Structures are given as structure tokens and as C-alpha cells.
Coordinates of C-alpha atoms and ligand atoms in Angstrom, one line a residue:
X83 CA 107.5 101.8 106.5
X84 CA 109.5 104.7 106.2
X85 CA 109.0 108.4 107.3
X86 CA 111.0 111.5 106.4
X87 CA 112.9 112.7 109.0
X88 CA 111.9 116.2 109.0
X89 CA 108.2 115.0 109.4
X90 CA 108.7 112.8 112.0
X91 CA 110.3 115.1 113.9
X92 CA 107.6 117.6 113.5
X93 CA 105.0 115.4 114.6
X94 CA 107.0 113.7 117.9
X95 CA 109.1 116.9 118.8
X96 CA 105.9 119.0 120.4
X97 CA 105.0 116.0 122.4
X98 CA 108.3 115.4 123.7
X99 CA 108.5 118.8 124.6
X100 CA 105.3 118.7 126.7
X101 CA 106.7 115.8 128.6
X102 CA 110.1 117.2 129.2
X103 CA 108.6 120.6 130.1
X104 CA 106.5 118.4 132.8
X105 CA 109.6 116.8 134.3
X106 CA 111.6 120.2 134.2
X107 CA 108.5 121.3 136.5
X108 CA 108.1 118.6 138.8
X109 CA 112.3 118.3 139.3
X110 CA 112.3 122.2 140.2
X111 CA 109.0 123.0 141.9
X112 CA 107.7 119.6 142.6
X113 CA 104.3 118.1 141.9
X114 CA 101.6 120.9 141.5
X115 CA 98.7 120.9 143.3
X116 CA 95.8 119.3 141.8
X117 CA 92.4 121.7 141.4
X118 CA 90.0 121.2 144.2
X119 CA 87.7 118.1 143.2
X120 CA 85.1 117.8 145.9
X121 CA 82.9 114.5 145.9
X122 CA 79.9 114.5 144.0
X123 CA 76.8 112.7 145.2
X124 CA 73.6 112.2 143.6
X125 CA 72.2 115.1 145.9
X126 CA 74.8 117.6 145.5
X127 CA 75.1 117.1 141.6
X128 CA 74.1 120.0 139.6
X129 CA 75.2 119.3 136.3
X130 CA 74.8 116.3 134.1
X131 CA 73.4 113.3 136.0
X132 CA 75.1 110.2 134.6
X133 CA 74.9 108.8 131.1
X134 CA 71.5 108.5 129.5
X135 CA 70.9 105.7 127.0
X136 CA 71.3 108.0 123.9
X137 CA 74.7 108.8 124.9
X138 CA 75.6 105.0 125.8
X139 CA 74.2 103.7 122.5
X140 CA 75.8 106.8 120.2
X141 CA 79.0 105.9 121.9
X142 CA 78.9 102.2 121.1
X143 CA 77.6 102.6 117.7
X144 CA 80.5 105.1 117.0
X145 CA 83.0 102.6 118.0
X146 CA 81.6 99.9 115.8
X147 CA 81.6 102.2 112.7
X148 CA 84.9 103.6 113.8
X149 CA 86.6 100.0 113.7
X150 CA 85.1 99.6 110.1
X151 CA 86.4 102.8 109.0
X152 CA 89.8 102.5 110.2
X153 CA 89.9 98.9 108.6
X154 CA 88.6 99.8 105.3
X155 CA 90.6 103.2 105.0
X156 CA 93.8 101.5 105.8
X157 CA 93.1 99.0 102.7
X158 CA 92.7 102.0 100.7
X159 CA 95.7 103.3 101.7
X160 CA 97.4 100.3 100.8
X161 CA 96.4 100.5 97.3
X162 CA 99.1 103.4 96.9
X163 CA 101.2 103.1 100.2
X164 CA 102.8 106.5 99.9
X165 CA 101.8 109.9 101.4
X166 CA 102.9 113.2 99.8
X167 CA 102.6 116.9 100.9
X168 CA 102.5 117.6 97.0
X169 CA 99.8 117.1 94.6
X170 CA 102.1 115.5 91.9
X171 CA 103.1 112.5 93.6
X172 CA 106.3 112.3 92.2
X173 CA 108.1 109.1 93.1
X174 CA 110.8 109.9 96.0
X175 CA 108.9 113.0 97.1
X176 CA 106.4 111.1 99.7
X177 CA 106.9 112.0 103.4
X178 CA 105.4 108.5 104.4
X179 CA 105.8 105.2 102.7
X180 CA 104.3 101.6 103.6
X181 CA 106.2 99.5 101.1
X182 CA 109.9 98.9 100.6
X183 CA 109.7 99.3 97.0
X184 CA 111.6 102.2 95.4
X185 CA 110.0 103.0 92.2
X186 CA 112.1 101.6 89.4
X187 CA 113.3 103.9 86.5
X188 CA 114.3 101.5 84.1
X189 CA 111.0 99.7 83.4
X190 CA 107.1 100.3 83.3
X191 CA 105.8 100.4 87.1
X192 CA 102.2 100.9 87.3
X193 CA 100.5 102.2 90.3
X194 CA 98.5 99.0 90.3
X195 CA 102.0 97.2 90.7
X196 CA 103.0 99.2 93.8
X197 CA 100.0 98.3 95.8
X198 CA 100.9 96.0 98.6
X199 CA 99.1 93.0 100.4
X200 CA 97.6 93.8 103.9
X201 CA 96.6 91.3 106.7
X202 CA 92.6 90.7 106.5
X203 CA 93.2 90.8 110.6
X204 CA 94.0 94.5 109.7
X205 CA 92.5 95.5 106.6
X206 CA 88.8 95.3 105.6
X207 CA 88.8 92.9 103.4
X208 CA 92.6 92.4 103.7
X209 CA 94.9 90.8 100.8
X210 CA 96.1 93.1 98.0
X211 CA 93.9 95.4 95.4
X212 CA 90.9 95.0 97.0
X213 CA 90.1 98.7 97.2
X214 CA 86.7 98.4 95.4
X215 CA 85.5 96.3 98.4
X216 CA 87.2 98.1 100.8
X217 CA 85.7 101.7 99.4
X218 CA 82.4 100.0 99.6
X219 CA 82.5 99.6 103.4
X220 CA 84.2 102.6 104.2
X221 CA 81.2 104.9 102.5
X222 CA 78.7 102.5 103.7
X223 CA 80.3 102.9 107.5
X224 CA 80.6 106.8 106.8
X225 CA 77.2 107.1 106.3
X226 CA 76.1 105.7 109.5
X227 CA 79.0 107.0 111.6
X228 CA 78.3 110.6 110.3
X229 CA 74.5 110.0 111.0
X230 CA 75.1 108.4 114.3
X231 CA 77.6 111.4 115.2
X232 CA 74.9 114.0 114.2
X233 CA 72.3 112.4 116.5
X234 CA 75.0 112.5 119.2
X235 CA 75.8 116.2 118.5
X236 CA 72.3 117.3 118.6
X237 CA 71.2 115.4 121.7
X238 CA 74.5 116.6 123.2
X239 CA 73.7 120.1 122.7
X240 CA 70.0 119.9 123.4
X241 CA 70.8 118.3 126.8
X242 CA 72.9 119.5 129.6
X243 CA 75.2 116.7 128.5
X244 CA 77.3 119.3 126.6
X245 CA 78.5 120.7 129.9
X246 CA 80.6 117.5 130.3
X247 CA 82.6 118.2 127.0
X248 CA 82.6 121.9 126.1
X249 CA 85.0 123.9 128.4
X250 CA 83.5 127.3 129.7
X251 CA 86.6 128.7 131.2
X252 CA 90.3 129.0 129.9
X253 CA 91.3 127.8 133.9
X254 CA 90.8 124.3 132.2
X255 CA 94.1 124.7 130.2
X256 CA 96.3 125.2 133.4
X257 CA 94.2 122.4 135.0
X258 CA 94.4 120.0 132.5
X259 CA 98.3 120.7 132.4
X260 CA 98.4 120.0 136.3
X261 CA 96.6 116.4 135.5
X262 CA 99.2 116.1 132.6
X263 CA 102.2 116.5 134.8
X264 CA 100.7 114.0 137.1
X265 CA 100.1 111.5 134.4
X266 CA 103.6 111.5 132.9
X267 CA 105.3 111.4 136.1
X268 CA 103.4 107.9 136.6
X269 CA 100.7 109.2 139.0
X270 CA 97.0 108.6 138.8
X271 CA 94.8 111.4 140.4
X272 CA 91.6 110.1 142.1
X273 CA 88.6 110.2 139.9
X274 CA 85.8 110.2 142.3
X275 CA 83.2 112.0 139.8
X276 CA 83.4 110.7 136.5
X277 CA 79.6 110.0 136.7
X278 CA 79.0 113.9 136.9
X279 CA 82.0 115.5 135.2
X280 CA 85.3 114.8 134.0
X281 CA 88.7 115.7 135.2
X282 CA 89.8 118.7 132.9
X283 CA 92.6 116.8 130.8
X284 CA 90.1 114.2 130.2
X285 CA 87.4 116.9 129.1
X286 CA 89.8 118.7 126.8
X287 CA 90.8 115.5 124.9
X288 CA 87.1 114.3 124.6
X289 CA 86.4 117.7 123.3
X290 CA 89.2 117.8 120.8
X291 CA 87.9 114.2 119.4
X292 CA 84.5 115.4 119.1
X293 CA 84.7 119.0 117.9
X294 CA 88.0 118.8 115.9
X295 CA 89.2 115.4 115.1
X296 CA 85.6 114.0 113.8
X297 CA 84.9 117.2 111.9
X298 CA 88.5 116.9 110.3
X299 CA 88.0 113.5 109.2
X300 CA 84.7 114.5 107.7
X301 CA 85.9 117.8 106.0
X302 CA 89.2 116.0 104.7
X303 CA 87.5 113.2 103.1
X304 CA 85.8 115.2 100.1
X305 CA 89.0 116.9 99.4
X306 CA 89.8 113.6 97.5
X307 CA 86.8 113.8 95.5
X308 CA 87.5 114.9 91.8
X309 CA 83.8 115.9 91.3
X310 CA 84.0 118.2 94.2
X311 CA 88.0 119.5 93.6
X312 CA 87.6 120.2 89.9
X313 CA 84.3 122.3 90.5
X314 CA 85.4 124.0 93.8
X315 CA 89.2 124.7 93.4
X316 CA 89.5 126.2 96.7
X317 CA 88.2 123.3 98.6
X318 CA 91.5 121.1 98.6
X319 CA 93.0 124.6 99.0
X320 CA 91.9 124.7 102.5
X321 CA 94.2 122.1 103.8
X322 CA 96.8 123.0 101.1
X323 CA 96.4 120.7 98.0
X324 CA 94.6 117.5 97.4
X325 CA 97.4 115.3 98.9
X326 CA 97.7 117.3 102.0
X327 CA 94.0 116.5 102.3
X328 CA 94.9 112.8 102.1
X329 CA 97.5 113.1 104.4
X330 CA 95.4 114.7 106.9
X331 CA 92.8 112.4 106.4
X332 CA 95.4 109.6 107.3
X333 CA 96.7 111.5 110.6
X334 CA 93.4 112.2 111.5
X335 CA 92.8 108.4 111.6
X336 CA 96.0 107.8 113.7
X337 CA 94.9 110.5 116.1
X338 CA 91.8 108.4 116.6
X339 CA 93.4 105.2 117.0
X340 CA 96.0 106.7 119.7
X341 CA 93.0 108.1 121.5
X342 CA 91.1 105.0 121.4
X343 CA 94.2 103.1 122.9
X344 CA 94.8 106.1 125.7
X345 CA 90.8 106.2 126.2
X346 CA 90.5 102.5 126.8
X347 CA 94.0 102.4 128.8
X348 CA 92.6 104.9 131.1
X349 CA 89.1 103.2 131.3
X350 CA 90.8 100.1 132.6
X351 CA 93.3 101.5 135.1
X352 CA 91.3 104.2 136.7
X353 CA 88.5 102.0 137.9
X354 CA 87.1 99.3 135.0
X355 CA 84.1 98.3 136.7
X356 CA 82.8 101.4 137.7
X357 CA 84.0 103.2 134.4
X358 CA 82.1 100.4 132.5
X359 CA 79.0 100.7 134.2
X360 CA 78.9 104.4 133.4
X361 CA 79.0 104.1 129.8
X362 CA 77.3 100.5 129.5
X363 CA 74.5 100.3 132.0
X364 CA 74.2 103.9 133.1
X365 CA 74.8 103.2 136.6
X366 CA 77.4 104.4 139.1
X367 CA 78.3 101.3 141.2
X368 CA 81.2 98.7 141.1
X369 CA 79.1 95.4 140.0
X370 CA 80.6 93.7 137.2
X371 CA 77.4 94.2 134.8
X372 CA 79.2 96.6 132.7
X373 CA 82.3 94.6 132.3
X374 CA 80.2 91.7 131.0
X375 CA 77.9 93.5 128.9
X376 CA 80.9 95.5 127.4
X377 CA 82.6 92.1 126.6
X378 CA 79.6 91.3 124.8
X379 CA 79.4 94.5 123.0
X380 CA 83.0 94.2 122.1
X381 CA 82.3 90.3 120.6
X382 CA 79.4 91.6 118.5
X383 CA 81.9 94.3 117.1
X384 CA 84.4 91.8 116.3
X385 CA 81.6 89.6 114.6
X386 CA 80.6 92.3 112.5
X387 CA 83.9 93.0 111.3
X388 CA 84.5 89.5 110.7
X389 CA 81.2 89.1 108.7
X390 CA 82.3 92.3 106.5
X391 CA 85.4 90.4 105.7
X392 CA 83.4 87.4 105.0
X393 CA 80.9 89.4 102.7
X394 CA 83.7 91.1 100.8
X395 CA 85.4 87.9 99.9
X396 CA 82.2 85.6 99.6
X397 CA 79.5 88.0 98.4
X398 CA 81.2 90.9 96.7
X399 CA 78.3 91.5 94.2
X400 CA 76.0 91.5 97.2
X401 CA 78.2 94.3 99.0
X402 CA 78.5 96.1 95.5
X403 CA 74.7 96.2 94.9
X404 CA 74.2 97.1 98.6
X405 CA 76.4 100.4 98.1
X406 CA 74.9 101.2 94.7
X407 CA 71.5 101.1 96.6
X408 CA 72.5 103.3 99.6
X409 CA 75.8 105.1 98.7
X410 CA 75.4 106.0 95.0
X411 CA 72.1 108.1 95.6
X412 CA 74.0 110.0 98.2
X413 CA 76.9 110.5 96.0
X414 CA 75.1 111.1 93.1
X415 CA 73.1 113.9 94.8
X416 CA 76.1 115.4 96.7
X417 CA 78.4 115.4 94.0
X418 CA 77.2 114.6 90.5
X419 CA 75.4 117.8 89.6
X420 CA 78.1 120.4 89.5
X421 CA 80.1 120.6 86.3
X422 CA 83.8 120.5 86.9
X423 CA 85.6 123.9 85.7
X424 CA 88.9 123.7 87.5
X425 CA 91.8 124.2 85.3
X426 CA 95.5 124.5 86.0
X427 CA 98.6 126.6 84.7
X428 CA 101.3 125.3 82.6
X429 CA 103.6 125.6 85.4
X430 CA 101.3 123.3 87.5
X431 CA 101.7 120.4 85.2
X432 CA 103.5 117.4 87.1
X433 CA 106.8 116.3 86.0
X434 CA 105.9 112.5 86.4
X435 CA 102.3 111.2 86.0
X436 CA 101.7 107.6 87.5
X437 CA 100.2 105.2 84.9
X438 CA 97.7 102.3 85.2
X439 CA 97.0 99.5 82.8
X440 CA 98.6 97.1 80.6
X441 CA 99.8 98.5 76.9
X442 CA 97.8 96.6 74.5
X443 CA 99.4 93.4 73.2
X444 CA 97.1 92.5 70.5
X445 CA 98.3 92.5 66.8
X446 CA 95.8 95.1 65.7
X447 CA 97.0 97.7 68.1
X448 CA 100.6 97.0 67.4
X449 CA 100.3 97.2 63.5
X450 CA 98.4 100.5 64.1
X451 CA 101.3 101.6 66.6
X452 CA 104.0 100.7 64.2
X453 CA 102.3 103.1 61.5
X454 CA 101.9 105.9 64.0
X455 CA 98.2 105.5 64.0
X456 CA 97.6 106.7 60.4
X457 CA 95.3 103.8 59.8
X458 CA 93.6 104.2 63.0
X459 CA 89.8 104.5 62.9
X460 CA 87.8 105.2 65.7
X461 CA 84.5 103.6 65.4
X462 CA 81.4 104.9 67.0
X463 CA 78.4 102.6 66.6
X464 CA 75.3 101.6 68.9
X465 CA 72.3 103.4 69.3
X466 CA 73.3 106.6 67.1
X467 CA 71.6 107.8 64.0
X468 CA 74.9 108.5 62.4
X469 CA 77.4 105.7 62.9
X470 CA 80.8 107.0 62.1
X471 CA 84.5 106.0 61.5
X472 CA 87.3 108.7 62.4
X473 CA 91.0 108.7 61.6
X474 CA 93.1 110.7 63.8
X475 CA 92.8 113.8 61.3
X476 CA 89.3 113.4 61.1
X477 CA 89.2 113.9 65.0
X478 CA 91.4 116.8 64.5
X479 CA 89.0 118.4 61.9
X480 CA 86.3 118.3 64.4
X481 CA 88.0 121.0 66.5
X482 CA 90.7 120.6 69.2
X483 CA 90.3 121.9 72.8
X484 CA 92.9 121.9 75.5
X485 CA 92.6 121.8 79.1
X486 CA 95.2 121.3 82.0
X487 CA 93.4 119.3 84.5
X488 CA 94.1 117.1 88.0
X489 CA 94.0 113.8 87.7
X490 CA 92.7 111.4 90.5
X491 CA 93.2 107.6 90.8
X492 CA 91.1 105.8 92.9
X493 CA 94.2 104.5 94.6
X494 CA 95.0 107.8 96.0
X495 CA 97.5 109.3 93.7
X496 CA 96.9 112.5 91.7
X497 CA 98.8 114.6 89.0
X498 CA 98.2 117.6 86.7
X499 CA 98.7 117.3 82.9
X500 CA 97.6 118.8 79.8
X501 CA 95.3 117.4 77.6
X502 CA 94.5 118.1 73.8
X503 CA 91.4 116.5 71.9
X504 CA 88.0 116.4 71.0
X505 CA 85.2 117.4 73.4
X506 CA 82.9 114.4 73.7
X507 CA 80.1 116.9 73.3
X508 CA 81.2 117.5 69.6
X509 CA 81.3 113.9 69.0
X510 CA 77.7 113.6 70.3
X511 CA 76.6 116.2 68.1
X512 CA 78.0 114.5 65.1
X513 CA 76.6 111.0 65.7
X514 CA 73.3 112.0 67.1
X515 CA 72.4 109.3 69.7
X516 CA 68.9 108.0 69.7
X517 CA 66.4 109.0 72.5
X518 CA 66.8 105.9 74.1
X519 CA 70.6 105.9 74.4
X520 CA 71.4 106.3 78.0
X521 CA 74.9 105.5 78.5
X522 CA 78.3 105.5 76.5
X523 CA 80.6 102.6 76.4
X524 CA 84.2 103.0 75.7
X525 CA 86.1 99.7 74.5
X526 CA 89.8 99.7 74.7
X527 CA 92.3 97.6 72.5
X528 CA 94.3 96.9 76.0
X529 CA 93.3 94.1 78.5
X530 CA 92.1 94.8 81.8
X531 CA 94.5 93.9 84.8
X532 CA 92.5 92.8 87.6
X533 CA 95.0 91.8 90.6
X534 CA 92.6 89.7 92.5
X535 CA 90.1 88.2 90.4
X536 CA 92.4 86.2 88.0
X537 CA 90.7 87.6 84.9
X538 CA 92.8 87.4 82.0
X539 CA 92.4 88.5 78.3
X540 CA 89.4 90.5 78.8
X541 CA 89.6 93.9 77.2
X542 CA 89.1 96.9 79.3
X543 CA 85.8 99.0 79.0
X544 CA 84.0 101.5 81.0
X545 CA 80.9 103.6 80.5
X546 CA 79.8 106.7 81.2
X547 CA 76.0 108.5 81.9
X548 CA 75.2 110.6 78.8
X549 CA 75.0 113.7 81.4
X550 CA 78.9 113.1 82.3
X551 CA 79.8 112.4 78.6
X552 CA 78.3 115.9 77.8
X553 CA 80.1 117.7 80.4
X554 CA 82.4 120.5 79.1
X555 CA 85.5 118.7 80.3
X556 CA 85.0 115.6 79.0
X557 CA 87.5 114.9 76.2
X558 CA 88.7 112.5 73.6
X559 CA 92.2 113.4 74.2
X560 CA 94.9 112.6 71.5
X561 CA 97.5 114.9 73.0
X562 CA 99.0 115.2 76.4
X563 CA 101.4 117.9 77.4
X564 CA 101.3 119.3 73.9
X565 CA 102.7 116.0 72.3
X566 CA 101.1 113.1 70.7
X567 CA 99.7 110.6 73.4
X568 CA 102.4 108.3 74.4
X569 CA 102.0 104.5 74.2
X570 CA 101.8 104.3 78.0
X571 CA 99.0 107.0 78.6
X572 CA 96.6 105.7 75.9
X573 CA 97.9 106.2 72.5
X574 CA 96.2 107.1 70.3
X575 CA 93.0 108.0 72.0
X576 CA 91.8 108.0 75.7
X577 CA 89.0 109.6 77.5
X578 CA 89.3 112.3 80.0
X579 CA 86.3 113.1 82.3
X580 CA 87.5 115.3 85.0
X581 CA 84.9 115.0 87.7
X582 CA 85.1 111.2 87.9
X583 CA 88.2 108.9 89.4
X584 CA 90.8 107.8 86.6
X585 CA 89.4 104.3 86.1
X586 CA 86.6 105.5 84.0
X587 CA 89.2 107.0 81.4
X588 CA 89.5 104.5 79.1
X589 CA 93.1 104.4 77.4
X590 CA 93.8 102.9 74.1
X591 CA 90.4 103.5 72.9
X592 CA 89.1 101.1 70.0
X593 CA 85.2 102.1 70.0
X594 CA 82.6 104.0 71.3
X595 CA 79.2 102.2 71.7
X596 CA 75.8 104.0 72.7
X597 CA 73.5 101.9 74.7
X598 CA 70.2 101.9 76.3
X599 CA 71.6 99.9 79.4
X600 CA 75.1 99.0 80.7
X601 CA 73.9 95.7 81.8
X602 CA 74.1 94.7 78.2
X603 CA 77.9 95.1 78.6
X604 CA 80.3 92.5 80.1
X605 CA 79.0 91.4 83.5
X606 CA 76.5 94.4 83.3
X607 CA 78.2 96.4 86.0
X608 CA 79.2 99.5 83.9
X609 CA 83.1 98.4 83.3
X610 CA 85.9 96.0 83.4
X611 CA 86.7 97.3 86.8
X612 CA 83.0 97.3 88.2
X613 CA 82.9 93.7 86.8
X614 CA 85.8 92.3 88.1
X615 CA 86.8 94.5 90.9
X616 CA 83.2 95.4 92.4
X617 CA 84.2 99.5 92.1
X618 CA 81.1 101.5 91.7
X619 CA 80.1 102.9 88.3
X620 CA 79.7 106.1 89.7
X621 CA 83.2 107.3 90.8
X622 CA 82.6 110.9 92.0
X623 CA 84.9 110.4 95.1
Ligands
MTE1043 N1 92.4 100.4 79.0 C1 92.6 100.9 80.0 N2 92.2 102.4 80.3 C2 92.7 102.6 81.6 C3 93.4 101.9 82.8 C4 93.4 100.4 82.3 O1 93.9 99.6 82.9 N3 93.3 100.0 80.8 N4 93.4 102.1 83.8 C5 92.9 103.3 84.3 C6 93.3 103.9 85.7 S1 92.9 103.0 87.1 C7 93.6 105.1 85.6 S2 94.2 105.7 87.2 C8 94.2 106.1 84.7 C9 95.5 106.1 84.6 O2 96.0 107.0 83.3 P1 97.7 107.3 83.2 O3 98.1 106.1 82.9 O4 97.4 107.8 81.9 O5 98.0 108.2 84.3 O6 93.9 105.2 83.1 C10 92.6 104.5 83.3 N5 92.3 104.0 81.9
MO1044 MO1 93.2 104.2 88.7

């Protein structure tokens, strides 16, 4: 792992400064006096009394889904193990990279070549290029995590439990500082009242996790959605740009992990048995009940994680279908309704656009390429009233449109490019699909690359709903940045569909087929990546 020196300094120096300040204060003025903390008893308690069942349960459920989220998130990260502050993802500009590889300049190095292995002890599901499965777990988990968090937040604010977390006076800042000085000079102030209220530093950190970190995790996620960001350009501008949003999403995860480690450590060293009774059993004594029950609870979380890995490897189709039943309707409702509209300026075009896929190796494409695609004929067939075969000149004659747009790969990289070509809507008008045509399938000359499934020699294909095919920015592109499309980026013809992830945008298109149901194509999931890598067919985020 490599982190840019300036970025590392920016992250670490504030913390170092605080620690140094604490030691300076201690050395010069001595240890500051702790704020008064008289022992509360059940009779004298006037705030929240103990930990109700809903709080203990949501706390546990939260931890369960957090483990799944972190593990699947790390797996997603390793599919493009580089983080950037700029939206272009130019190799060499990353602020962090989790790969020893420097991108070679003398040969093609696709984004898929760049993906890394991750141990299944850490990643969900582990190993290499399992992003399809990782995303199913990530999205399934996030739905339960957010719902659980919403229940927690509502009950917290509806009962007097909010008083534990929400500071009501600025006095908490100097008080928390006092505790901080004690901790960093390796002292543990007495904690007699955890059943009724927290110490100021503890309260501030819990408040930060619940009311700052969790919302940031939830808000930074969608800044990676092509459907959302190409509809609402202001959204990724909130953090700065799409890659800053992605970096923040990662940093929030780091903060959660650091918090969990510190939190568990404090629970253990400040009265383990009693603390565990608080949050597990809801009692305030020092029996071992909470510890034992807590161990069982952690065992269940480990087992759920192991089961998730097992399902991802042994029942991937089942996981894919469960996600399709639960996640896809929500994704469709939230993200598939608005038409994309974001356009960029010429100056915004990325100097380098990562590539994916394998340039076709079949004789047919090579022969066409040798003659600059003069003999190329796009075949449009299937459920249409007017099947056609179109040369590149025919396509041009039907009208050229241009757009400068942001590309989002499922792996996490992005880039801006200008595209010229024919709007899909125009082609649809020409070929007149029959009313029972529900999807459009794009067949490629090129073979698909599936790193973990061992699929070879199968040509790439993918499909769109007619609705997404009709979007104003869905285009059959034959030009990229004012030049004829080059071989690597899909010559002679490729798809652009700006509210979806890159894998939907078939390159080296040979034919377009209108079908009633994508189940008749390939293994029936909607495309090569859906069939062989278990991606979801709707790719709005
Ligand atoms: N035929 C074919 N088209 C393909 C792919 C592929 O492997 N084969 N990869 C897809 C993926 S995952 C992405 S991100 C984009 C990348 O487009 P680019 O190489 O022009 O950046 O192409 C898509 N189209
Ligand atoms: Mo991609």
C-alpha cells in the first residue's frame, strides 16, 4: 500500500498535534482536574435509565451489517485498488494505492488486469474480480443497515435516550479535552455511571459516529451512481467530484473501523463484565451473563459472515436472484426514473480513459479493421418491423449527435470523454420494434473476459430495457473525442448509456437484437457480465 506523503500528513498531523498539545499541557500545568462525576444510583437517576431492548438490539444488528458492509466494500475497492481526488483517474495521480503495480505504458493494461486478490478472511467474497457478488452483499446489507439505523434514530429521539448522545452545552468540549489528556497520558478516569450517561469524550465520539459518520457513509455512496450524478450534477459536487465522493466513502469506512477498535478496547478495559451487561443484558451488575451472551452474539456474526462467503462461492446465482428481488426494485425506484442530462465541457475531457475488455480476435473483425471498417454492416434484427443492415456511412446519414459525459465503471474508476454517434432513439424510430419487444441486446465481436469463472471464447453481449435505450443520452458512438473510435475503445461502434455503469456499454458492436425477454439470451440474466460474473442487470449505481 502506498499513500501520497502530503495526504498522509494531512490525515495524521491533526491527531499528532492533539496528542502533543495534551502532553505539553500535562508537562507544564499538570494533569487537569476531571469534571465532577457524582455516582448515580437508580434512585437518583433523572436521565435515561439503562439500555432498553430496542437499543441493545439495534446496536447488535448495526454491528452485524457493518461487518458485511466493510468486508464487501473492501472487496469492491480491490477491483480498482486506487483512490484519487480527481475525476479522471489518470494513473500516477492516485493519493492511495493498494497494489504494487505501476500502470505499464508500453502495452495495454486494462482496468480488469489491474484488479487485485483479497483474502476471503478479509474480503467478502474474497479472491479476485468478485465485485459482482461483493456488490450484492454490499447493497443487501446497506438496506438492512440503513433501516436499522432509521429505527434506532427514531426511537433515540422519541425517548430520553437522545440525552446520552446529543450534547446540550458547549462545556462538553473542554470536558472531553480533559478526558483526552487523561487517556493519552495513559490514565483511566473512573467510570461509575455508564448505565446512566457517558463521559464527555465518549459522548462526543458516539455522537460523531451516529450523527456524522453514518450520514456521511450514506450520502457519499450515491455520489458514485451514474444515474444520480448524470441527472443531478450538483450532487457529486457536494464532496467535490465523483472520486472525492468515493475516497470519502473509503475514509468513512476507515473511521468506522478505527472507532470499533477503540470502542471495543475501552469496553474491555473499563469494566468488561459490567459494560457487557449494559449493552447485552440491559442490567447494571458484574455477573458474566453479558460476556457469555456477547460471545454467542459475536459467534453468530462470524457464522453469518462465513455463510455469506459460502453462499457467494457456492450459490452465487441464488444470491444474484435474491438481490434482484430485493435490491433492484429499490434501485429502480430511486435511480432509474430520472433521465440523464449532465454534460461536460471540452476542457473537462480526461487525458486518459481506462479501458476494459479484450480487443476482438475473430477473423471477421480483423478483416473489417484492416479495411478501416468500410465493409462493416451493423445488423439490427429480432422483433422489429424493419430489420436493417447499416454501414458507418448509413449511420452517419441518419444524423450525428455529440455528448461529453462522465463514464463510471463498476470497478470504481471514472473518466470524461466526448462521444459522437447516432442516438439509439433514432435507430429505434427507423426499425420500429414490435409492441412485444421489451429489451435490446447488443452483441459484440469481442470475447468477454471473466476473471474468476474460467469462461473462454464466449462473445460479449449486454442488454437494455427499451426505456433506457430511448434515453436522450443513449448513443451508438463511432467517434471518441472527435476522432473515429479507436480499436481499444470499441471500433467501429460502441454503446453509450449515461445512466448506467460501463459494463452495459458494449464495445465492438456486431449486431443489435430486439427481444421480448432477455431470458432467451445466453444464460438468461441479461448480459455476459450478468451471466458469468453475477452482476445485476440494472446498473444505476
Ligand atoms: N465487448 C465488450 N464491451 C465492453 C467490455 C468488454 O469486456 N467487452 N467491457 C465493458 C466495461 S466493464 C467498461 S467499464 C467499458 C469500458 O469502456 P472503455 O474501454 O472505452 O473505457 O466497456 C464495456 N464494454
Ligand atoms: Mo467496467
